[in-house]
Amino acid sequence: MSANETLSIFALGGINEIGKNMYVLQYADDIFIIDCGGKFPDESLLGIDLIIPDIRYLAENREKIRALIVTHGHEDHIGGVPYLLRELNVPIYATNFTLGLIELKLDEHRLRAETKLHPIDSDTELEFGEVKLSFFKVSHSIPDCLGIVFETPEGKVVHTGDFKFDLTPANDQAADIHKMAQIGSDSVLMLISESTNAERTGLTPSEQMVGGHMEEAFMKAEGKIFVSTFASNVNRVQQVVQAAIKTNRRLLLLGRSMVNVVNVAIERGYLHVPEGMLIDPRTADRLAPEKVAILCTGSQGEPMAALARLASGNYRDISIYPGDTVILAASPIPGNERDVSRIIDNLFLLGAKVIYGSGSTTGMHVSGHGYQEDLKLMLTLMKPKYFIPIHGEYRMLHHHRLLAESVGVEKGRTFIIKNGDVVDIEKGIARQTRTVPSGVTYVDGMGVGDVGDVVLRDRKQLSEDGMLVVVVTISKSERKIISGPDTISRGFVYARDSEDLFTEVNRLVKKRVDELQEANISQWNVMKQNIRKTVGQYLFSQTKKRPMILPVIIEI
Amino acid sequence: MSANETLSIFALGGINEIGKNMYVLQYADDIFIIDCGGKFPDESLLGIDLIIPDIRYLAENREKIRALIVTHGHEDHIGGVPYLLRELNVPIYATNFTLGLIELKLDEHRLRAETKLHPIDSDTELEFGEVKLSFFKVSHSIPDCLGIVFETPEGKVVHTGDFKFDLTPANDQAADIHKMAQIGSDSVLMLISESTNAERTGLTPSEQMVGGHMEEAFMKAEGKIFVSTFASNVNRVQQVVQAAIKTNRRLLLLGRSMVNVVNVAIERGYLHVPEGMLIDPRTADRLAPEKVAILCTGSQGEPMAALARLASGNYRDISIYPGDTVILAASPIPGNERDVSRIIDNLFLLGAKVIYGSGSTTGMHVSGHGYQEDLKLMLTLMKPKYFIPIHGEYRMLHHHRLLAESVGVEKGRTFIIKNGDVVDIEKGIARQTRTVPSGVTYVDGMGVGDVGDVVLRDRKQLSEDGMLVVVVTISKSERKIISGPDTISRGFVYARDSEDLFTEVNRLVKKRVDELQEANISQWNVMKQNIRKTVGQYLFSQTKKRPMILPVIIEI
């Protein structure tokens, strides 16, 4: 980027996807990173554990980076932090609760000591060169969320973070709606706003609605009550705590992230649990069922999380019995429906009463992301000259643009960008003409970036039809096969039932190798290619499968 | 099964799942098969093309099988037919339209000539020994659907097939509601009824609702109109035809199954398309956009179907331009949401107007399966003594039982069975005490049953972390390595960036093999086990990945 006085805005993740949010604002030689999220792979990315943004641009401009500002503590905003820090020692600015969750990650990756963590709140003001930062509180499904205001010589840029408008939040953290109005009344150059629910009409229901339904379910329940929800939704957890208090139940936490996050929330003052209310599994097992409530992870059907193991009767220390109540206080994220359904089936098989389904049916879940009226309210408050919808798949960004235009953003002033597209603003005029490097980095085990398209393509072939190793040993001096061909297959067909098939493969390979030897052709590449083709054609004709064929030729 | 006079009912597929429906009714030595469906694998069944029921029981009792009766032509009721016929030459009884779809399959599998096909309709009466069969029309999302009545010496058994009650169907095929009432007023011993929508309150909306919305959308559209729906939903296709006629559009069919099924429907008189209305892609391309409507496959996001290829601009002959309208007249089946969303994003990117979302929002889709009130109406009409809910996952069967009890089926008289569980009825008393063999058979390429759990487990390991072949050649006489160790990996890590890793693997293998040779240990199994362990531990410590390790030892 040139050293002139351009204001540039782009995304390294979060556009045309839900996940791995990472946005960058650069003014001249000062770079600010907003969020650093991870994304969970879909089933096509075989064996991949996590996807994080490609940070080449940041690595190449490391001396210009002033701060990573994290708007809130959800995985799609903090999941990439440890991987970023391995490459770049960036100071992190975030609220108290968000920092608590980031610190859990840093501890896991043994990165805490060397990282500079700066707590901020909505009153914090920061200054880096010519850029001033201030903040405003927003409501979302996790405590302590911020929007960011960047004051630059070009004008004011507002980043909303993830938000909804909740006029009766389930805690004392109301959004700074007056501050937002004030920001908006003083000329906003650019609004950058999230788009998750831009397809949904109306206003997001309030979190307090869940509390009422939760209490009602607790009143009716006869046996134990299990509630599964996101651990980070501390306000919902608080409402479960309140319902348990009212019905004289003590509370057991199940699942590592539930225990960790609840502890952070209690320590830092975001969650209030009466002394002695929390119990361990053994105590829970001893108490009368109607005295026990259980908060557990696994609402998305994750097969190793507490709820899935409870549903299949595989949880040590605690079991679900007929008459117990299980509440799924979360909606399945698209792609997780099948896993969640399987758990619900298992819960019914155990004889549990199961409260499940969409939040609007059960009242046990509300979204943390603003619907169309929320988004319009934000746009109306901010009155931006330019608008970039972020945090959404293309159709959501598209709808968000229509919403912006419906409340007065001029046509042609909304930029629907892709990850890597740069919006440059000079002398009040915004243009999108250039790009920076962007993409995905796969985390697989300990490796970051050691797995890419070639490896994934191989995994895909292996996963569909398995593989076949054909080993032949050839005597260099005698120019003939002295051992083999031998065949080993995995993931292809039952070897025991297919002896004839493999016998024929070996015969064909022997024949082909003999022919090549006679024709004086002994380059490995040519021999291997010939074996691959001969065996491949034969197997496809017999089985309609295309296993990966690995010829191994040993010359002695 | 004994040669006594027991009436037995069981499922070989369709219970605790949606898919591969296959039910069996046996009276003494007469076996009747109801439906023979396939099921599409979820992503955990790597490489599998289709799942069909395990038919061991039928093969062992082949001489007793009297008929396969197919209630309707959906894949989950006919998809297994060719595979059943390969094993057992069973006469098939089905309606005209259902036979049309079955014949398409038989042609593909070259099984038509040897198969006995018997057309039936709701007036048909059949007699096999002491069992009489009669039929009644039901409404569903495909034409020509039947319910079945088996009159046996033990009493009357009714199988509903898939159904809803649609009092204003979009054709002249009204359900035989009077006949159902008559059947029910004459003492039904057992009702076997489908459960797909047992969780949904109310009555299924009528198919005619879609027609109204379709016509409205056609009126408003300016460019071309694309409608994607299931080809087999002939009534919906008819409504698209009507809307196209009203708005002076000619009709192009895209997608192999759309063309095939529409042809069957036209030939057999289930679909009425004016002469000259159907056009080919070139004509469609030449006509003014407002003169063209396109019916295409791919509403479930199938990546190779017409809609996905249109959305990514990869369809020969025809393209989507800004201003065109695309209607998704189907709801995504759970598990397909992500693929469908990707297509919608691409359609918006092309500038299309997209009508998508749940049927209740857009009015472009209604379910073919009865909701709770439909199911209660069937139960009320039939007044069965015993009840078996089928065609559903466990929670659906569970809800269906509650519905049955709410309309008067006595507690304890509903049997929630599993595939293979047999309900035996003797002297009017039903009991579930025994099972027959049941399970899944995987179709993979040309192989039926040649892939099972071991192969799938290997594919899973290969898909997650790839594999590594380690080749060592040992001289028998000299007791030492004469070639290798050499390492080949696929789907593991980028080999080029990991030379050091593989060098160390080879060093470790050499060391281990030398040690074993010195210790005089040369059994292959032991050597291989040692190599696997040494390499596995090293790779896991370095990469946290567990590739499949295949040691190949050649002795010369």
CSV table of C-alpha atoms in Angstrom, one decimal, chain B residues 187-546:
chain,number,residue,atom,x,y,z
B,187,SER,CA,-63.3,-53.6,11.7
B,188,VAL,CA,-59.6,-53.0,11.0
B,189,LEU,CA,-57.3,-55.2,12.9
B,190,MET,CA,-54.1,-53.3,12.2
B,191,LEU,CA,-53.3,-49.9,10.6
B,192,ILE,CA,-49.8,-49.3,9.3
B,193,SER,CA,-49.4,-45.6,8.6
B,194,GLU,CA,-46.7,-43.2,7.6
B,195,SER,CA,-45.3,-40.7,10.1
B,196,THR,CA,-43.1,-38.2,8.2
B,197,ASN,CA,-44.9,-35.1,9.5
B,198,ALA,CA,-46.1,-36.3,12.8
B,199,GLU,CA,-44.3,-33.4,14.5
B,200,ARG,CA,-46.2,-30.7,12.6
B,201,THR,CA,-49.4,-29.4,13.9
B,202,GLY,CA,-52.5,-28.7,11.7
B,203,LEU,CA,-53.5,-30.0,8.3
B,204,THR,CA,-51.2,-30.0,5.2
B,205,PRO,CA,-52.0,-27.2,2.9
B,206,SER,CA,-53.5,-28.1,-0.5
B,207,GLU,CA,-51.3,-28.4,-3.6
B,208,GLN,CA,-53.7,-25.9,-5.3
B,209,MET,CA,-52.2,-23.2,-3.1
B,210,VAL,CA,-49.0,-23.5,-5.1
B,211,GLY,CA,-50.8,-23.0,-8.4
B,212,GLY,CA,-52.1,-19.6,-7.3
B,213,HIS,CA,-48.7,-18.3,-6.2
B,214,MET,CA,-47.1,-19.7,-9.3
B,215,GLU,CA,-49.5,-17.9,-11.6
B,216,GLU,CA,-48.9,-14.7,-9.7
B,217,ALA,CA,-45.1,-15.0,-10.0
B,218,PHE,CA,-45.4,-15.7,-13.7
B,219,MET,CA,-47.6,-12.6,-14.1
B,220,LYS,CA,-45.0,-10.4,-12.4
B,221,ALA,CA,-41.9,-11.8,-14.1
B,222,GLU,CA,-40.2,-9.9,-16.8
B,223,GLY,CA,-37.3,-12.0,-18.1
B,224,LYS,CA,-37.1,-15.8,-18.3
B,225,ILE,CA,-38.6,-17.9,-15.5
B,226,PHE,CA,-36.9,-20.9,-14.1
B,227,VAL,CA,-38.8,-23.2,-11.8
B,228,SER,CA,-37.0,-26.0,-10.0
B,229,THR,CA,-39.0,-28.8,-8.4
B,230,PHE,CA,-39.1,-32.6,-8.2
B,231,ALA,CA,-39.8,-34.0,-11.6
B,232,SER,CA,-42.1,-36.6,-10.1
B,233,ASN,CA,-44.4,-33.9,-8.6
B,234,VAL,CA,-46.5,-34.0,-11.8
B,235,ASN,CA,-49.3,-32.0,-10.3
B,236,ARG,CA,-46.9,-29.2,-9.6
B,237,VAL,CA,-45.4,-29.5,-13.0
B,238,GLN,CA,-49.0,-29.3,-14.4
B,239,GLN,CA,-49.5,-26.0,-12.5
B,240,VAL,CA,-46.3,-24.6,-14.0
B,241,VAL,CA,-47.6,-25.6,-17.4
B,242,GLN,CA,-50.9,-23.8,-16.7
B,243,ALA,CA,-49.1,-20.7,-15.5
B,244,ALA,CA,-46.9,-20.7,-18.6
B,245,ILE,CA,-50.0,-21.1,-20.9
B,246,LYS,CA,-51.7,-18.1,-19.2
B,247,THR,CA,-48.7,-15.9,-19.7
B,248,ASN,CA,-47.9,-17.1,-23.2
B,249,ARG,CA,-44.6,-18.8,-22.4
B,250,ARG,CA,-43.2,-21.9,-24.0
B,251,LEU,CA,-41.6,-24.5,-21.9
B,252,LEU,CA,-38.1,-26.0,-21.8
B,253,LEU,CA,-37.3,-29.0,-19.7
B,254,LEU,CA,-33.8,-29.3,-18.3
B,255,GLY,CA,-32.2,-32.2,-16.5
B,256,ARG,CA,-32.4,-35.9,-17.4
B,257,SER,CA,-34.9,-36.9,-14.7
B,258,MET,CA,-37.2,-33.9,-15.6
B,259,VAL,CA,-37.3,-35.0,-19.3
B,260,ASN,CA,-37.7,-38.7,-18.5
B,261,VAL,CA,-40.4,-38.3,-15.9
B,262,VAL,CA,-42.4,-35.7,-17.8
B,263,ASN,CA,-42.3,-37.9,-20.8
B,264,VAL,CA,-43.7,-40.8,-18.8
B,265,ALA,CA,-46.4,-38.5,-17.3
B,266,ILE,CA,-47.4,-37.2,-20.8
B,267,GLU,CA,-47.4,-40.6,-22.4
B,268,ARG,CA,-49.5,-42.2,-19.7
B,269,GLY,CA,-52.0,-39.3,-19.5
B,270,TYR,CA,-51.0,-37.8,-16.1
B,271,LEU,CA,-49.8,-34.5,-17.6
B,272,HIS,CA,-51.4,-32.4,-20.2
B,273,VAL,CA,-49.1,-30.1,-22.3
B,274,PRO,CA,-50.4,-28.4,-25.4
B,275,GLU,CA,-48.9,-29.5,-28.7
B,276,GLY,CA,-45.8,-27.5,-29.6
B,277,MET,CA,-45.4,-26.0,-26.2
B,278,LEU,CA,-42.2,-27.8,-25.3
B,279,ILE,CA,-39.1,-26.4,-26.9
B,280,ASP,CA,-35.4,-27.3,-27.1
B,281,PRO,CA,-32.6,-25.1,-25.6
B,282,ARG,CA,-31.7,-23.5,-28.9
B,283,THR,CA,-35.3,-22.3,-29.5
B,284,ALA,CA,-35.4,-21.0,-25.9
B,285,ASP,CA,-32.2,-19.1,-26.5
B,286,ARG,CA,-33.7,-17.5,-29.7
B,287,LEU,CA,-37.1,-16.5,-28.2
B,288,ALA,CA,-37.6,-13.3,-26.3
B,289,PRO,CA,-37.0,-14.0,-22.6
B,290,GLU,CA,-40.6,-13.2,-21.6
B,291,LYS,CA,-41.7,-16.0,-23.9
B,292,VAL,CA,-39.8,-18.7,-22.1
B,293,ALA,CA,-40.3,-20.8,-18.9
B,294,ILE,CA,-37.8,-23.4,-17.9
B,295,LEU,CA,-38.5,-26.4,-15.6
B,296,CYS,CA,-35.4,-27.9,-14.2
B,297,THR,CA,-34.1,-30.4,-11.7
B,298,GLY,CA,-31.7,-29.7,-8.8
B,299,SER,CA,-34.0,-28.1,-6.2
B,300,GLN,CA,-32.1,-30.0,-3.5
B,301,GLY,CA,-28.8,-28.4,-4.5
B,302,GLU,CA,-27.4,-31.5,-6.2
B,303,PRO,CA,-24.1,-30.2,-7.6
B,304,MET,CA,-24.5,-32.0,-11.0
B,305,ALA,CA,-28.1,-31.2,-11.6
B,306,ALA,CA,-29.4,-28.5,-13.9
B,307,LEU,CA,-30.1,-25.7,-11.4
B,308,ALA,CA,-26.6,-25.9,-9.8
B,309,ARG,CA,-25.0,-25.7,-13.3
B,310,LEU,CA,-27.3,-22.9,-14.4
B,311,ALA,CA,-26.4,-21.0,-11.2
B,312,SER,CA,-22.7,-21.3,-11.7
B,313,GLY,CA,-23.0,-20.4,-15.4
B,314,ASN,CA,-22.0,-23.8,-16.6
B,315,TYR,CA,-25.0,-24.9,-18.5
B,316,ARG,CA,-24.6,-25.3,-22.2
B,317,ASP,CA,-27.1,-23.5,-24.5
B,318,ILE,CA,-28.9,-21.5,-21.8
B,319,SER,CA,-27.9,-18.9,-19.3
B,320,ILE,CA,-29.5,-16.9,-16.5
B,321,TYR,CA,-29.4,-13.1,-17.0
B,322,PRO,CA,-30.1,-10.2,-14.7
B,323,GLY,CA,-33.9,-9.8,-14.4
B,324,ASP,CA,-34.7,-13.5,-14.9
B,325,THR,CA,-36.7,-15.1,-12.2
B,326,VAL,CA,-35.8,-18.3,-10.4
B,327,ILE,CA,-38.4,-20.1,-8.3
B,328,LEU,CA,-37.3,-22.9,-5.9
B,329,ALA,CA,-40.6,-24.8,-5.7
B,330,ALA,CA,-39.4,-27.3,-3.1
B,331,SER,CA,-38.1,-27.2,0.5
B,332,PRO,CA,-34.6,-28.4,1.2
B,333,ILE,CA,-34.6,-31.8,2.8
B,334,PRO,CA,-32.6,-31.7,6.1
B,335,GLY,CA,-28.9,-32.0,5.2
B,336,ASN,CA,-29.2,-30.2,1.9
B,337,GLU,CA,-29.6,-26.6,3.3
B,338,ARG,CA,-26.0,-25.7,2.6
B,339,ASP,CA,-25.9,-26.8,-1.0
B,340,VAL,CA,-29.2,-25.1,-1.7
B,341,SER,CA,-27.9,-21.8,-0.1
B,342,ARG,CA,-24.8,-21.9,-2.2
B,343,ILE,CA,-27.0,-22.0,-5.3
B,344,ILE,CA,-29.2,-19.2,-4.1
B,345,ASP,CA,-26.1,-17.0,-3.6
B,346,ASN,CA,-24.9,-17.8,-7.1
B,347,LEU,CA,-28.3,-16.9,-8.5
B,348,PHE,CA,-28.3,-13.5,-6.8
B,349,LEU,CA,-24.7,-13.0,-8.1
B,350,LEU,CA,-26.1,-13.5,-11.6
B,351,GLY,CA,-28.6,-10.8,-10.9
B,352,ALA,CA,-31.7,-13.1,-10.8
B,353,LYS,CA,-34.8,-12.5,-8.8
B,354,VAL,CA,-34.9,-15.6,-6.6
B,355,ILE,CA,-38.0,-16.9,-4.8
B,356,TYR,CA,-36.8,-19.2,-2.1
B,357,GLY,CA,-37.4,-20.2,1.5
B,358,SER,CA,-39.9,-22.4,3.2
B,359,GLY,CA,-43.1,-23.2,1.4
B,360,SER,CA,-45.1,-21.4,4.1
B,361,THR,CA,-43.3,-18.2,3.3
B,362,THR,CA,-43.2,-18.3,-0.5
B,363,GLY,CA,-46.3,-20.4,-1.1
B,364,MET,CA,-44.3,-22.3,-3.7
B,365,HIS,CA,-44.2,-25.6,-1.9
B,366,VAL,CA,-46.5,-27.7,0.2
B,367,SER,CA,-45.6,-31.1,1.7
B,368,GLY,CA,-47.0,-34.3,0.3
B,369,HIS,CA,-47.0,-35.9,3.8
B,370,GLY,CA,-49.9,-35.4,6.1
B,371,TYR,CA,-49.5,-33.2,9.2
B,372,GLN,CA,-51.0,-34.2,12.6
B,373,GLU,CA,-54.6,-33.6,11.7
B,374,ASP,CA,-54.2,-35.6,8.5
B,375,LEU,CA,-52.7,-38.5,10.5
B,376,LYS,CA,-55.5,-38.3,13.1
B,377,LEU,CA,-58.1,-38.3,10.3
B,378,MET,CA,-56.7,-41.5,8.8
B,379,LEU,CA,-56.6,-43.1,12.3
B,380,THR,CA,-60.2,-41.9,12.9
B,381,LEU,CA,-61.4,-43.3,9.6
B,382,MET,CA,-59.7,-46.7,10.1
B,383,LYS,CA,-60.4,-47.1,13.8
B,384,PRO,CA,-57.7,-49.9,14.0
B,385,LYS,CA,-57.4,-52.2,17.0
B,386,TYR,CA,-53.6,-52.2,16.6
B,387,PHE,CA,-51.3,-49.6,15.1
B,388,ILE,CA,-47.8,-49.6,13.7
B,389,PRO,CA,-46.4,-46.1,12.8
B,390,ILE,CA,-43.9,-46.4,10.0
B,391,HIS,CA,-41.9,-44.2,7.6
B,392,GLY,CA,-40.2,-41.9,10.1
B,393,GLU,CA,-37.4,-41.3,12.5
B,394,TYR,CA,-38.0,-42.3,16.1
B,395,ARG,CA,-39.3,-38.9,17.3
B,396,MET,CA,-41.9,-39.0,14.5
B,397,LEU,CA,-43.0,-42.5,15.4
B,398,HIS,CA,-43.2,-41.4,19.0
B,399,HIS,CA,-45.4,-38.5,18.1
B,400,HIS,CA,-47.6,-40.6,15.9
B,401,ARG,CA,-48.2,-43.0,18.7
B,402,LEU,CA,-49.4,-40.0,20.9
B,403,LEU,CA,-51.7,-38.9,18.0
B,404,ALA,CA,-53.1,-42.5,17.7
B,405,GLU,CA,-53.9,-42.6,21.5
B,406,SER,CA,-55.5,-39.1,21.3
B,407,VAL,CA,-58.1,-40.5,18.8
B,408,GLY,CA,-58.8,-43.7,20.6
B,409,VAL,CA,-56.2,-46.3,19.9
B,410,GLU,CA,-55.8,-48.1,23.3
B,411,LYS,CA,-52.5,-47.7,25.1
B,412,GLY,CA,-50.2,-50.6,24.6
B,413,ARG,CA,-51.7,-51.4,21.2
B,414,THR,CA,-49.2,-49.3,19.2
B,415,PHE,CA,-46.1,-51.1,18.3
B,416,ILE,CA,-43.0,-48.9,17.8
B,417,ILE,CA,-40.8,-51.3,16.0
B,418,LYS,CA,-37.3,-51.3,14.6
B,419,ASN,CA,-36.4,-52.7,11.2
B,420,GLY,CA,-36.4,-56.5,11.6
B,421,ASP,CA,-38.8,-56.5,14.6
B,422,VAL,CA,-41.7,-58.8,13.9
B,423,VAL,CA,-45.3,-58.2,15.1
B,424,ASP,CA,-47.0,-61.6,15.2
B,425,ILE,CA,-50.8,-61.8,15.4
B,426,GLU,CA,-52.5,-65.0,16.4
B,427,LYS,CA,-56.1,-65.3,17.4
B,428,GLY,CA,-56.5,-61.6,17.4
B,429,ILE,CA,-53.7,-60.9,19.8
B,430,ALA,CA,-50.6,-59.0,18.5
B,431,ARG,CA,-47.1,-59.5,20.1
B,432,GLN,CA,-43.6,-58.3,19.3
B,433,THR,CA,-41.2,-60.9,20.5
B,434,ARG,CA,-38.9,-62.0,17.7
B,435,THR,CA,-36.9,-60.5,14.9
B,436,VAL,CA,-35.8,-61.4,11.3
B,437,PRO,CA,-32.4,-60.5,9.8
B,438,SER,CA,-32.3,-56.9,8.7
B,439,GLY,CA,-29.8,-54.2,8.0
B,440,VAL,CA,-28.2,-52.2,5.2
B,441,THR,CA,-26.7,-53.1,1.9
B,442,TYR,CA,-24.4,-50.5,0.3
B,443,VAL,CA,-24.3,-50.0,-3.4
B,444,ASP,CA,-21.0,-48.6,-4.5
B,445,GLY,CA,-20.4,-48.4,-8.2
B,446,MET,CA,-21.3,-51.8,-9.6
B,447,GLY,CA,-20.8,-53.5,-6.3
B,448,VAL,CA,-23.8,-54.4,-4.2
B,449,GLY,CA,-22.7,-55.4,-0.7
B,450,ASP,CA,-19.0,-55.5,-1.5
B,451,VAL,CA,-18.4,-52.5,0.8
B,452,GLY,CA,-19.0,-52.7,4.5
B,453,ASP,CA,-17.9,-51.3,7.8
B,454,VAL,CA,-14.2,-52.3,7.5
B,455,VAL,CA,-13.9,-50.7,4.1
B,456,LEU,CA,-15.8,-47.6,5.3
B,457,ARG,CA,-13.6,-47.3,8.4
B,458,ASP,CA,-10.5,-47.4,6.2
B,459,ARG,CA,-12.0,-44.7,3.9
B,460,LYS,CA,-12.7,-42.6,7.0
B,461,GLN,CA,-9.1,-42.8,8.1
B,462,LEU,CA,-7.8,-42.2,4.6
B,463,SER,CA,-10.1,-39.2,4.2
B,464,GLU,CA,-9.0,-37.5,7.4
B,465,ASP,CA,-5.3,-37.8,7.4
B,466,GLY,CA,-4.4,-39.6,4.2
B,467,MET,CA,-1.8,-42.4,4.1
B,468,LEU,CA,1.8,-43.4,3.9
B,469,VAL,CA,3.4,-46.4,2.3
B,470,VAL,CA,6.8,-47.4,3.6
B,471,VAL,CA,8.7,-49.9,1.4
B,472,VAL,CA,11.7,-51.9,2.5
B,473,THR,CA,13.4,-54.6,0.6
B,474,ILE,CA,15.4,-57.1,2.7
B,475,SER,CA,17.8,-59.7,1.5
B,476,LYS,CA,16.9,-63.1,3.0
B,477,SER,CA,20.3,-64.4,2.7
B,478,GLU,CA,22.2,-61.4,4.0
B,479,ARG,CA,19.6,-60.4,6.6
B,480,LYS,CA,19.9,-56.8,5.8
B,481,ILE,CA,18.1,-54.0,3.9
B,482,ILE,CA,19.1,-53.8,0.3
B,483,SER,CA,16.7,-51.2,-0.9
B,484,GLY,CA,14.7,-48.5,0.9
B,485,PRO,CA,13.2,-47.6,3.2
B,486,ASP,CA,11.2,-45.4,0.7
B,487,THR,CA,8.1,-43.4,1.6
B,488,ILE,CA,5.1,-42.5,-0.5
B,489,SER,CA,2.3,-40.4,1.0
B,490,ARG,CA,-1.0,-39.2,-0.4
B,491,GLY,CA,-3.6,-37.0,1.3
B,492,PHE,CA,-1.3,-36.4,4.3
B,493,VAL,CA,0.8,-33.2,4.0
B,494,TYR,CA,2.4,-31.4,1.1
B,495,ALA,CA,5.3,-33.8,0.4
B,496,ARG,CA,7.4,-31.0,-1.0
B,497,ASP,CA,7.4,-29.0,2.2
B,498,SER,CA,7.9,-32.0,4.4
B,499,GLU,CA,11.2,-33.6,3.1
B,500,ASP,CA,12.7,-33.5,6.6
B,501,LEU,CA,9.7,-35.3,8.0
B,502,PHE,CA,10.0,-38.2,5.5
B,503,THR,CA,13.8,-38.4,5.8
B,504,GLU,CA,13.4,-38.9,9.5
B,505,VAL,CA,10.6,-41.5,8.9
B,506,ASN,CA,13.0,-43.5,6.7
B,507,ARG,CA,15.8,-43.2,9.2
B,508,LEU,CA,13.6,-44.5,12.0
B,509,VAL,CA,12.3,-47.4,9.9
B,510,LYS,CA,15.8,-48.4,8.9
B,511,LYS,CA,16.9,-48.3,12.6
B,512,ARG,CA,13.9,-50.4,13.7
B,513,VAL,CA,14.3,-53.0,10.9
B,514,ASP,CA,18.0,-53.3,11.6
B,515,GLU,CA,17.3,-53.8,15.3
B,516,LEU,CA,14.7,-56.5,14.5
B,517,GLN,CA,17.1,-58.2,12.1
B,518,GLU,CA,19.8,-58.3,14.7
B,519,ALA,CA,17.4,-59.7,17.2
B,520,ASN,CA,16.6,-62.4,14.7
B,521,ILE,CA,13.0,-61.3,14.4
B,522,SER,CA,11.8,-61.6,10.8
B,523,GLN,CA,8.1,-62.5,11.0
B,524,TRP,CA,6.3,-60.1,8.6
B,525,ASN,CA,3.5,-59.4,11.1
B,526,VAL,CA,5.9,-58.4,13.8
B,527,MET,CA,8.0,-56.3,11.5
B,528,LYS,CA,5.0,-54.5,10.1
B,529,GLN,CA,3.5,-53.9,13.5
B,530,ASN,CA,6.8,-52.4,14.6
B,531,ILE,CA,7.1,-50.1,11.6
B,532,ARG,CA,3.5,-49.0,12.0
B,533,LYS,CA,4.0,-48.1,15.6
B,534,THR,CA,7.3,-46.4,15.2
B,535,VAL,CA,6.2,-44.3,12.2
B,536,GLY,CA,2.8,-43.6,13.7
B,537,GLN,CA,4.1,-42.3,17.0
B,538,TYR,CA,6.7,-40.1,15.3
B,539,LEU,CA,4.2,-38.6,12.8
B,540,PHE,CA,1.6,-37.9,15.5
B,541,SER,CA,4.2,-36.2,17.7
B,542,GLN,CA,5.2,-34.0,14.8
B,543,THR,CA,1.9,-33.3,13.1
B,544,LYS,CA,-0.9,-34.4,15.4
B,545,LYS,CA,-2.2,-36.4,12.4
B,546,ARG,CA,-2.7,-40.1,12.1
